[in-house]
mmCIF file of C-alpha atoms in Angstrom:
data_model
loop_
_atom_site.group_PDB
_atom_site.id
_atom_site.type_symbol
_atom_site.label_atom_id
_atom_site.label_comp_id
_atom_site.label_asym_id
_atom_site.label_seq_id
_atom_site.Cartn_x
_atom_site.Cartn_y
_atom_site.Cartn_z
ATOM 1 C CA MET A 1 -13.536 11.481 -20.341
ATOM 2 C CA ASN A 2 -14.932 8.774 -18.072
ATOM 3 C CA SER A 3 -14.424 9.410 -14.356
ATOM 4 C CA TYR A 4 -13.357 5.812 -13.822
ATOM 5 C CA LEU A 5 -10.616 6.277 -16.425
ATOM 6 C CA TYR A 6 -9.422 9.323 -14.467
ATOM 7 C CA LEU A 7 -9.497 7.207 -11.328
ATOM 8 C CA ALA A 8 -7.472 4.455 -13.029
ATOM 9 C CA ILE A 9 -4.862 7.011 -14.106
ATOM 10 C CA ALA A 10 -4.757 8.346 -10.530
ATOM 11 C CA ILE A 11 -4.216 4.836 -9.170
ATOM 12 C CA ILE A 12 -1.457 4.030 -11.663
ATOM 13 C CA SER A 13 0.273 7.362 -10.970
ATOM 14 C CA GLU A 14 0.161 6.772 -7.229
ATOM 15 C CA VAL A 15 1.484 3.212 -7.559
ATOM 16 C CA ILE A 16 4.370 4.374 -9.754
ATOM 17 C CA ALA A 17 5.222 7.178 -7.316
ATOM 18 C CA THR A 18 5.075 4.836 -4.322
ATOM 19 C CA THR A 19 7.244 2.282 -6.114
ATOM 20 C CA LEU A 20 9.816 5.036 -6.705
ATOM 21 C CA LEU A 21 9.973 6.088 -3.038
ATOM 22 C CA PRO A 22 12.800 3.731 -1.983
ATOM 23 C CA ILE A 23 15.115 4.867 -4.786
ATOM 24 C CA THR A 24 14.695 8.546 -3.836
ATOM 25 C CA MET A 25 16.889 7.743 -0.810
ATOM 26 C CA GLY A 26 14.893 10.049 1.430
ATOM 27 C CA PHE A 27 14.455 12.554 -1.419
ATOM 28 C CA THR A 28 18.215 13.037 -1.669
ATOM 29 C CA ARG A 29 18.393 11.804 -5.285
ATOM 30 C CA ILE A 30 17.000 14.496 -7.570
ATOM 31 C CA LEU A 31 15.683 12.589 -10.611
ATOM 32 C CA PRO A 32 13.834 9.839 -8.739
ATOM 33 C CA SER A 33 12.516 12.486 -6.328
ATOM 34 C CA LEU A 34 11.192 14.616 -9.189
ATOM 35 C CA ALA A 35 9.578 11.590 -10.818
ATOM 36 C CA CYS A 36 8.018 10.619 -7.498
ATOM 37 C CA GLY A 37 6.663 14.140 -6.966
ATOM 38 C CA ILE A 38 5.249 14.260 -10.484
ATOM 39 C CA GLY A 39 3.609 10.867 -9.908
ATOM 40 C CA TYR A 40 1.922 12.000 -6.699
ATOM 41 C CA ALA A 41 0.864 15.344 -8.208
ATOM 42 C CA SER A 42 -0.602 13.501 -11.180
ATOM 43 C CA ALA A 43 -2.377 11.063 -8.880
ATOM 44 C CA PHE A 44 -4.077 13.852 -6.934
ATOM 45 C CA TYR A 45 -4.934 15.793 -10.090
ATOM 46 C CA PHE A 46 -6.655 12.816 -11.696
ATOM 47 C CA LEU A 47 -8.291 11.854 -8.398
ATOM 48 C CA SER A 48 -9.769 15.353 -8.267
ATOM 49 C CA LEU A 49 -11.129 14.914 -11.807
ATOM 50 C CA ALA A 50 -12.623 11.555 -10.892
ATOM 51 C CA THR A 51 -14.496 13.082 -7.956
ATOM 52 C CA THR A 52 -16.570 15.259 -10.274
ATOM 53 C CA ASN A 53 -18.791 12.231 -10.973
ATOM 54 C CA ILE A 54 -17.773 9.701 -8.334
ATOM 55 C CA PRO A 55 -18.475 10.509 -4.677
ATOM 56 C CA THR A 56 -15.217 11.381 -2.917
ATOM 57 C CA ALA A 57 -15.531 8.589 -0.343
ATOM 58 C CA VAL A 58 -16.052 6.000 -3.075
ATOM 59 C CA ALA A 59 -13.230 7.306 -5.277
ATOM 60 C CA TYR A 60 -10.874 7.416 -2.309
ATOM 61 C CA ALA A 61 -11.813 3.904 -1.192
ATOM 62 C CA ILE A 62 -11.155 2.540 -4.677
ATOM 63 C CA TRP A 63 -7.928 4.550 -4.989
ATOM 64 C CA CYS A 64 -6.570 3.351 -1.641
ATOM 65 C CA GLY A 65 -7.724 -0.249 -1.985
ATOM 66 C CA ALA A 66 -6.382 -0.680 -5.501
ATOM 67 C CA GLY A 67 -3.129 1.018 -4.538
ATOM 68 C CA ILE A 68 -2.607 -1.292 -1.564
ATOM 69 C CA VAL A 69 -3.236 -4.412 -3.622
ATOM 70 C CA LEU A 70 -1.081 -3.280 -6.564
ATOM 71 C CA ILE A 71 1.835 -2.271 -4.320
ATOM 72 C CA ALA A 72 1.617 -5.663 -2.589
ATOM 73 C CA LEU A 73 1.635 -7.427 -5.975
ATOM 74 C CA ILE A 74 4.667 -5.428 -7.107
ATOM 75 C CA GLY A 75 6.379 -6.291 -3.818
ATOM 76 C CA ALA A 76 5.578 -9.972 -4.363
ATOM 77 C CA MET A 77 7.152 -9.810 -7.837
ATOM 78 C CA GLN A 78 10.263 -8.359 -6.185
ATOM 79 C CA GLY A 79 10.448 -11.231 -3.700
ATOM 80 C CA ASN A 80 8.514 -9.700 -0.780
ATOM 81 C CA MET A 81 5.769 -12.301 -0.585
ATOM 82 C CA PRO A 82 2.842 -11.318 1.648
ATOM 83 C CA ASN A 83 1.820 -13.781 4.352
ATOM 84 C CA LEU A 84 -1.646 -15.337 4.557
ATOM 85 C CA ASP A 85 -2.938 -12.670 6.952
ATOM 86 C CA THR A 86 -1.896 -9.941 4.516
ATOM 87 C CA ILE A 87 -3.515 -11.750 1.595
ATOM 88 C CA PHE A 88 -6.716 -12.217 3.603
ATOM 89 C CA GLY A 89 -6.684 -8.515 4.499
ATOM 90 C CA MET A 90 -6.325 -7.556 0.845
ATOM 91 C CA VAL A 91 -9.237 -9.815 -0.095
ATOM 92 C CA LEU A 92 -11.326 -8.039 2.545
ATOM 93 C CA ILE A 93 -10.266 -4.664 1.114
ATOM 94 C CA ILE A 94 -11.350 -5.756 -2.364
ATOM 95 C CA ILE A 95 -14.688 -6.999 -1.030
ATOM 96 C CA GLY A 96 -15.231 -3.799 0.957
ATOM 97 C CA VAL A 97 -14.391 -1.495 -1.941
ATOM 98 C CA SER A 98 -16.647 -3.541 -4.225
ATOM 99 C CA LEU A 99 -19.552 -3.253 -1.777
ATOM 100 C CA ILE A 100 -19.036 0.502 -1.419
ATOM 101 C CA ASN A 101 -18.907 0.945 -5.188
ATOM 102 C CA MET A 102 -21.982 -1.197 -5.892
ATOM 103 C CA ASN A 103 -24.175 0.649 -3.401
ATOM 104 C CA THR A 104 -23.288 4.273 -4.118
ATOM 105 C CA PRO A 105 -24.919 6.263 -6.923
ATOM 106 C CA SER A 106 -22.829 8.592 -9.066
ATOM 107 C CA LEU A 107 -23.083 12.347 -8.539
ATOM 108 C CA HIS A 108 -24.440 13.070 -12.026
#
């Protein structure tokens, strides 16, 4: 399977788990807490698979950058609109991750 597909699954898993965090109520609600834990475990598992062909620093940069932007977009859809500074920061993250990805060869 393509390492970037593994990375995409890791990102989606992490975003789902992070989105679930507030409804765990500090991990006092069992079902949301289990789902959150499974999401994070899945995210790290697929991130580890992605790093077999993508350098760890690159995979982590993409994982973090995409996660930040997706969580912000989900927040915006829930009424938590980011301000202009936050939007500018996310644009810089996207540019930075793109530059890192374009200039780093794969491991294999």
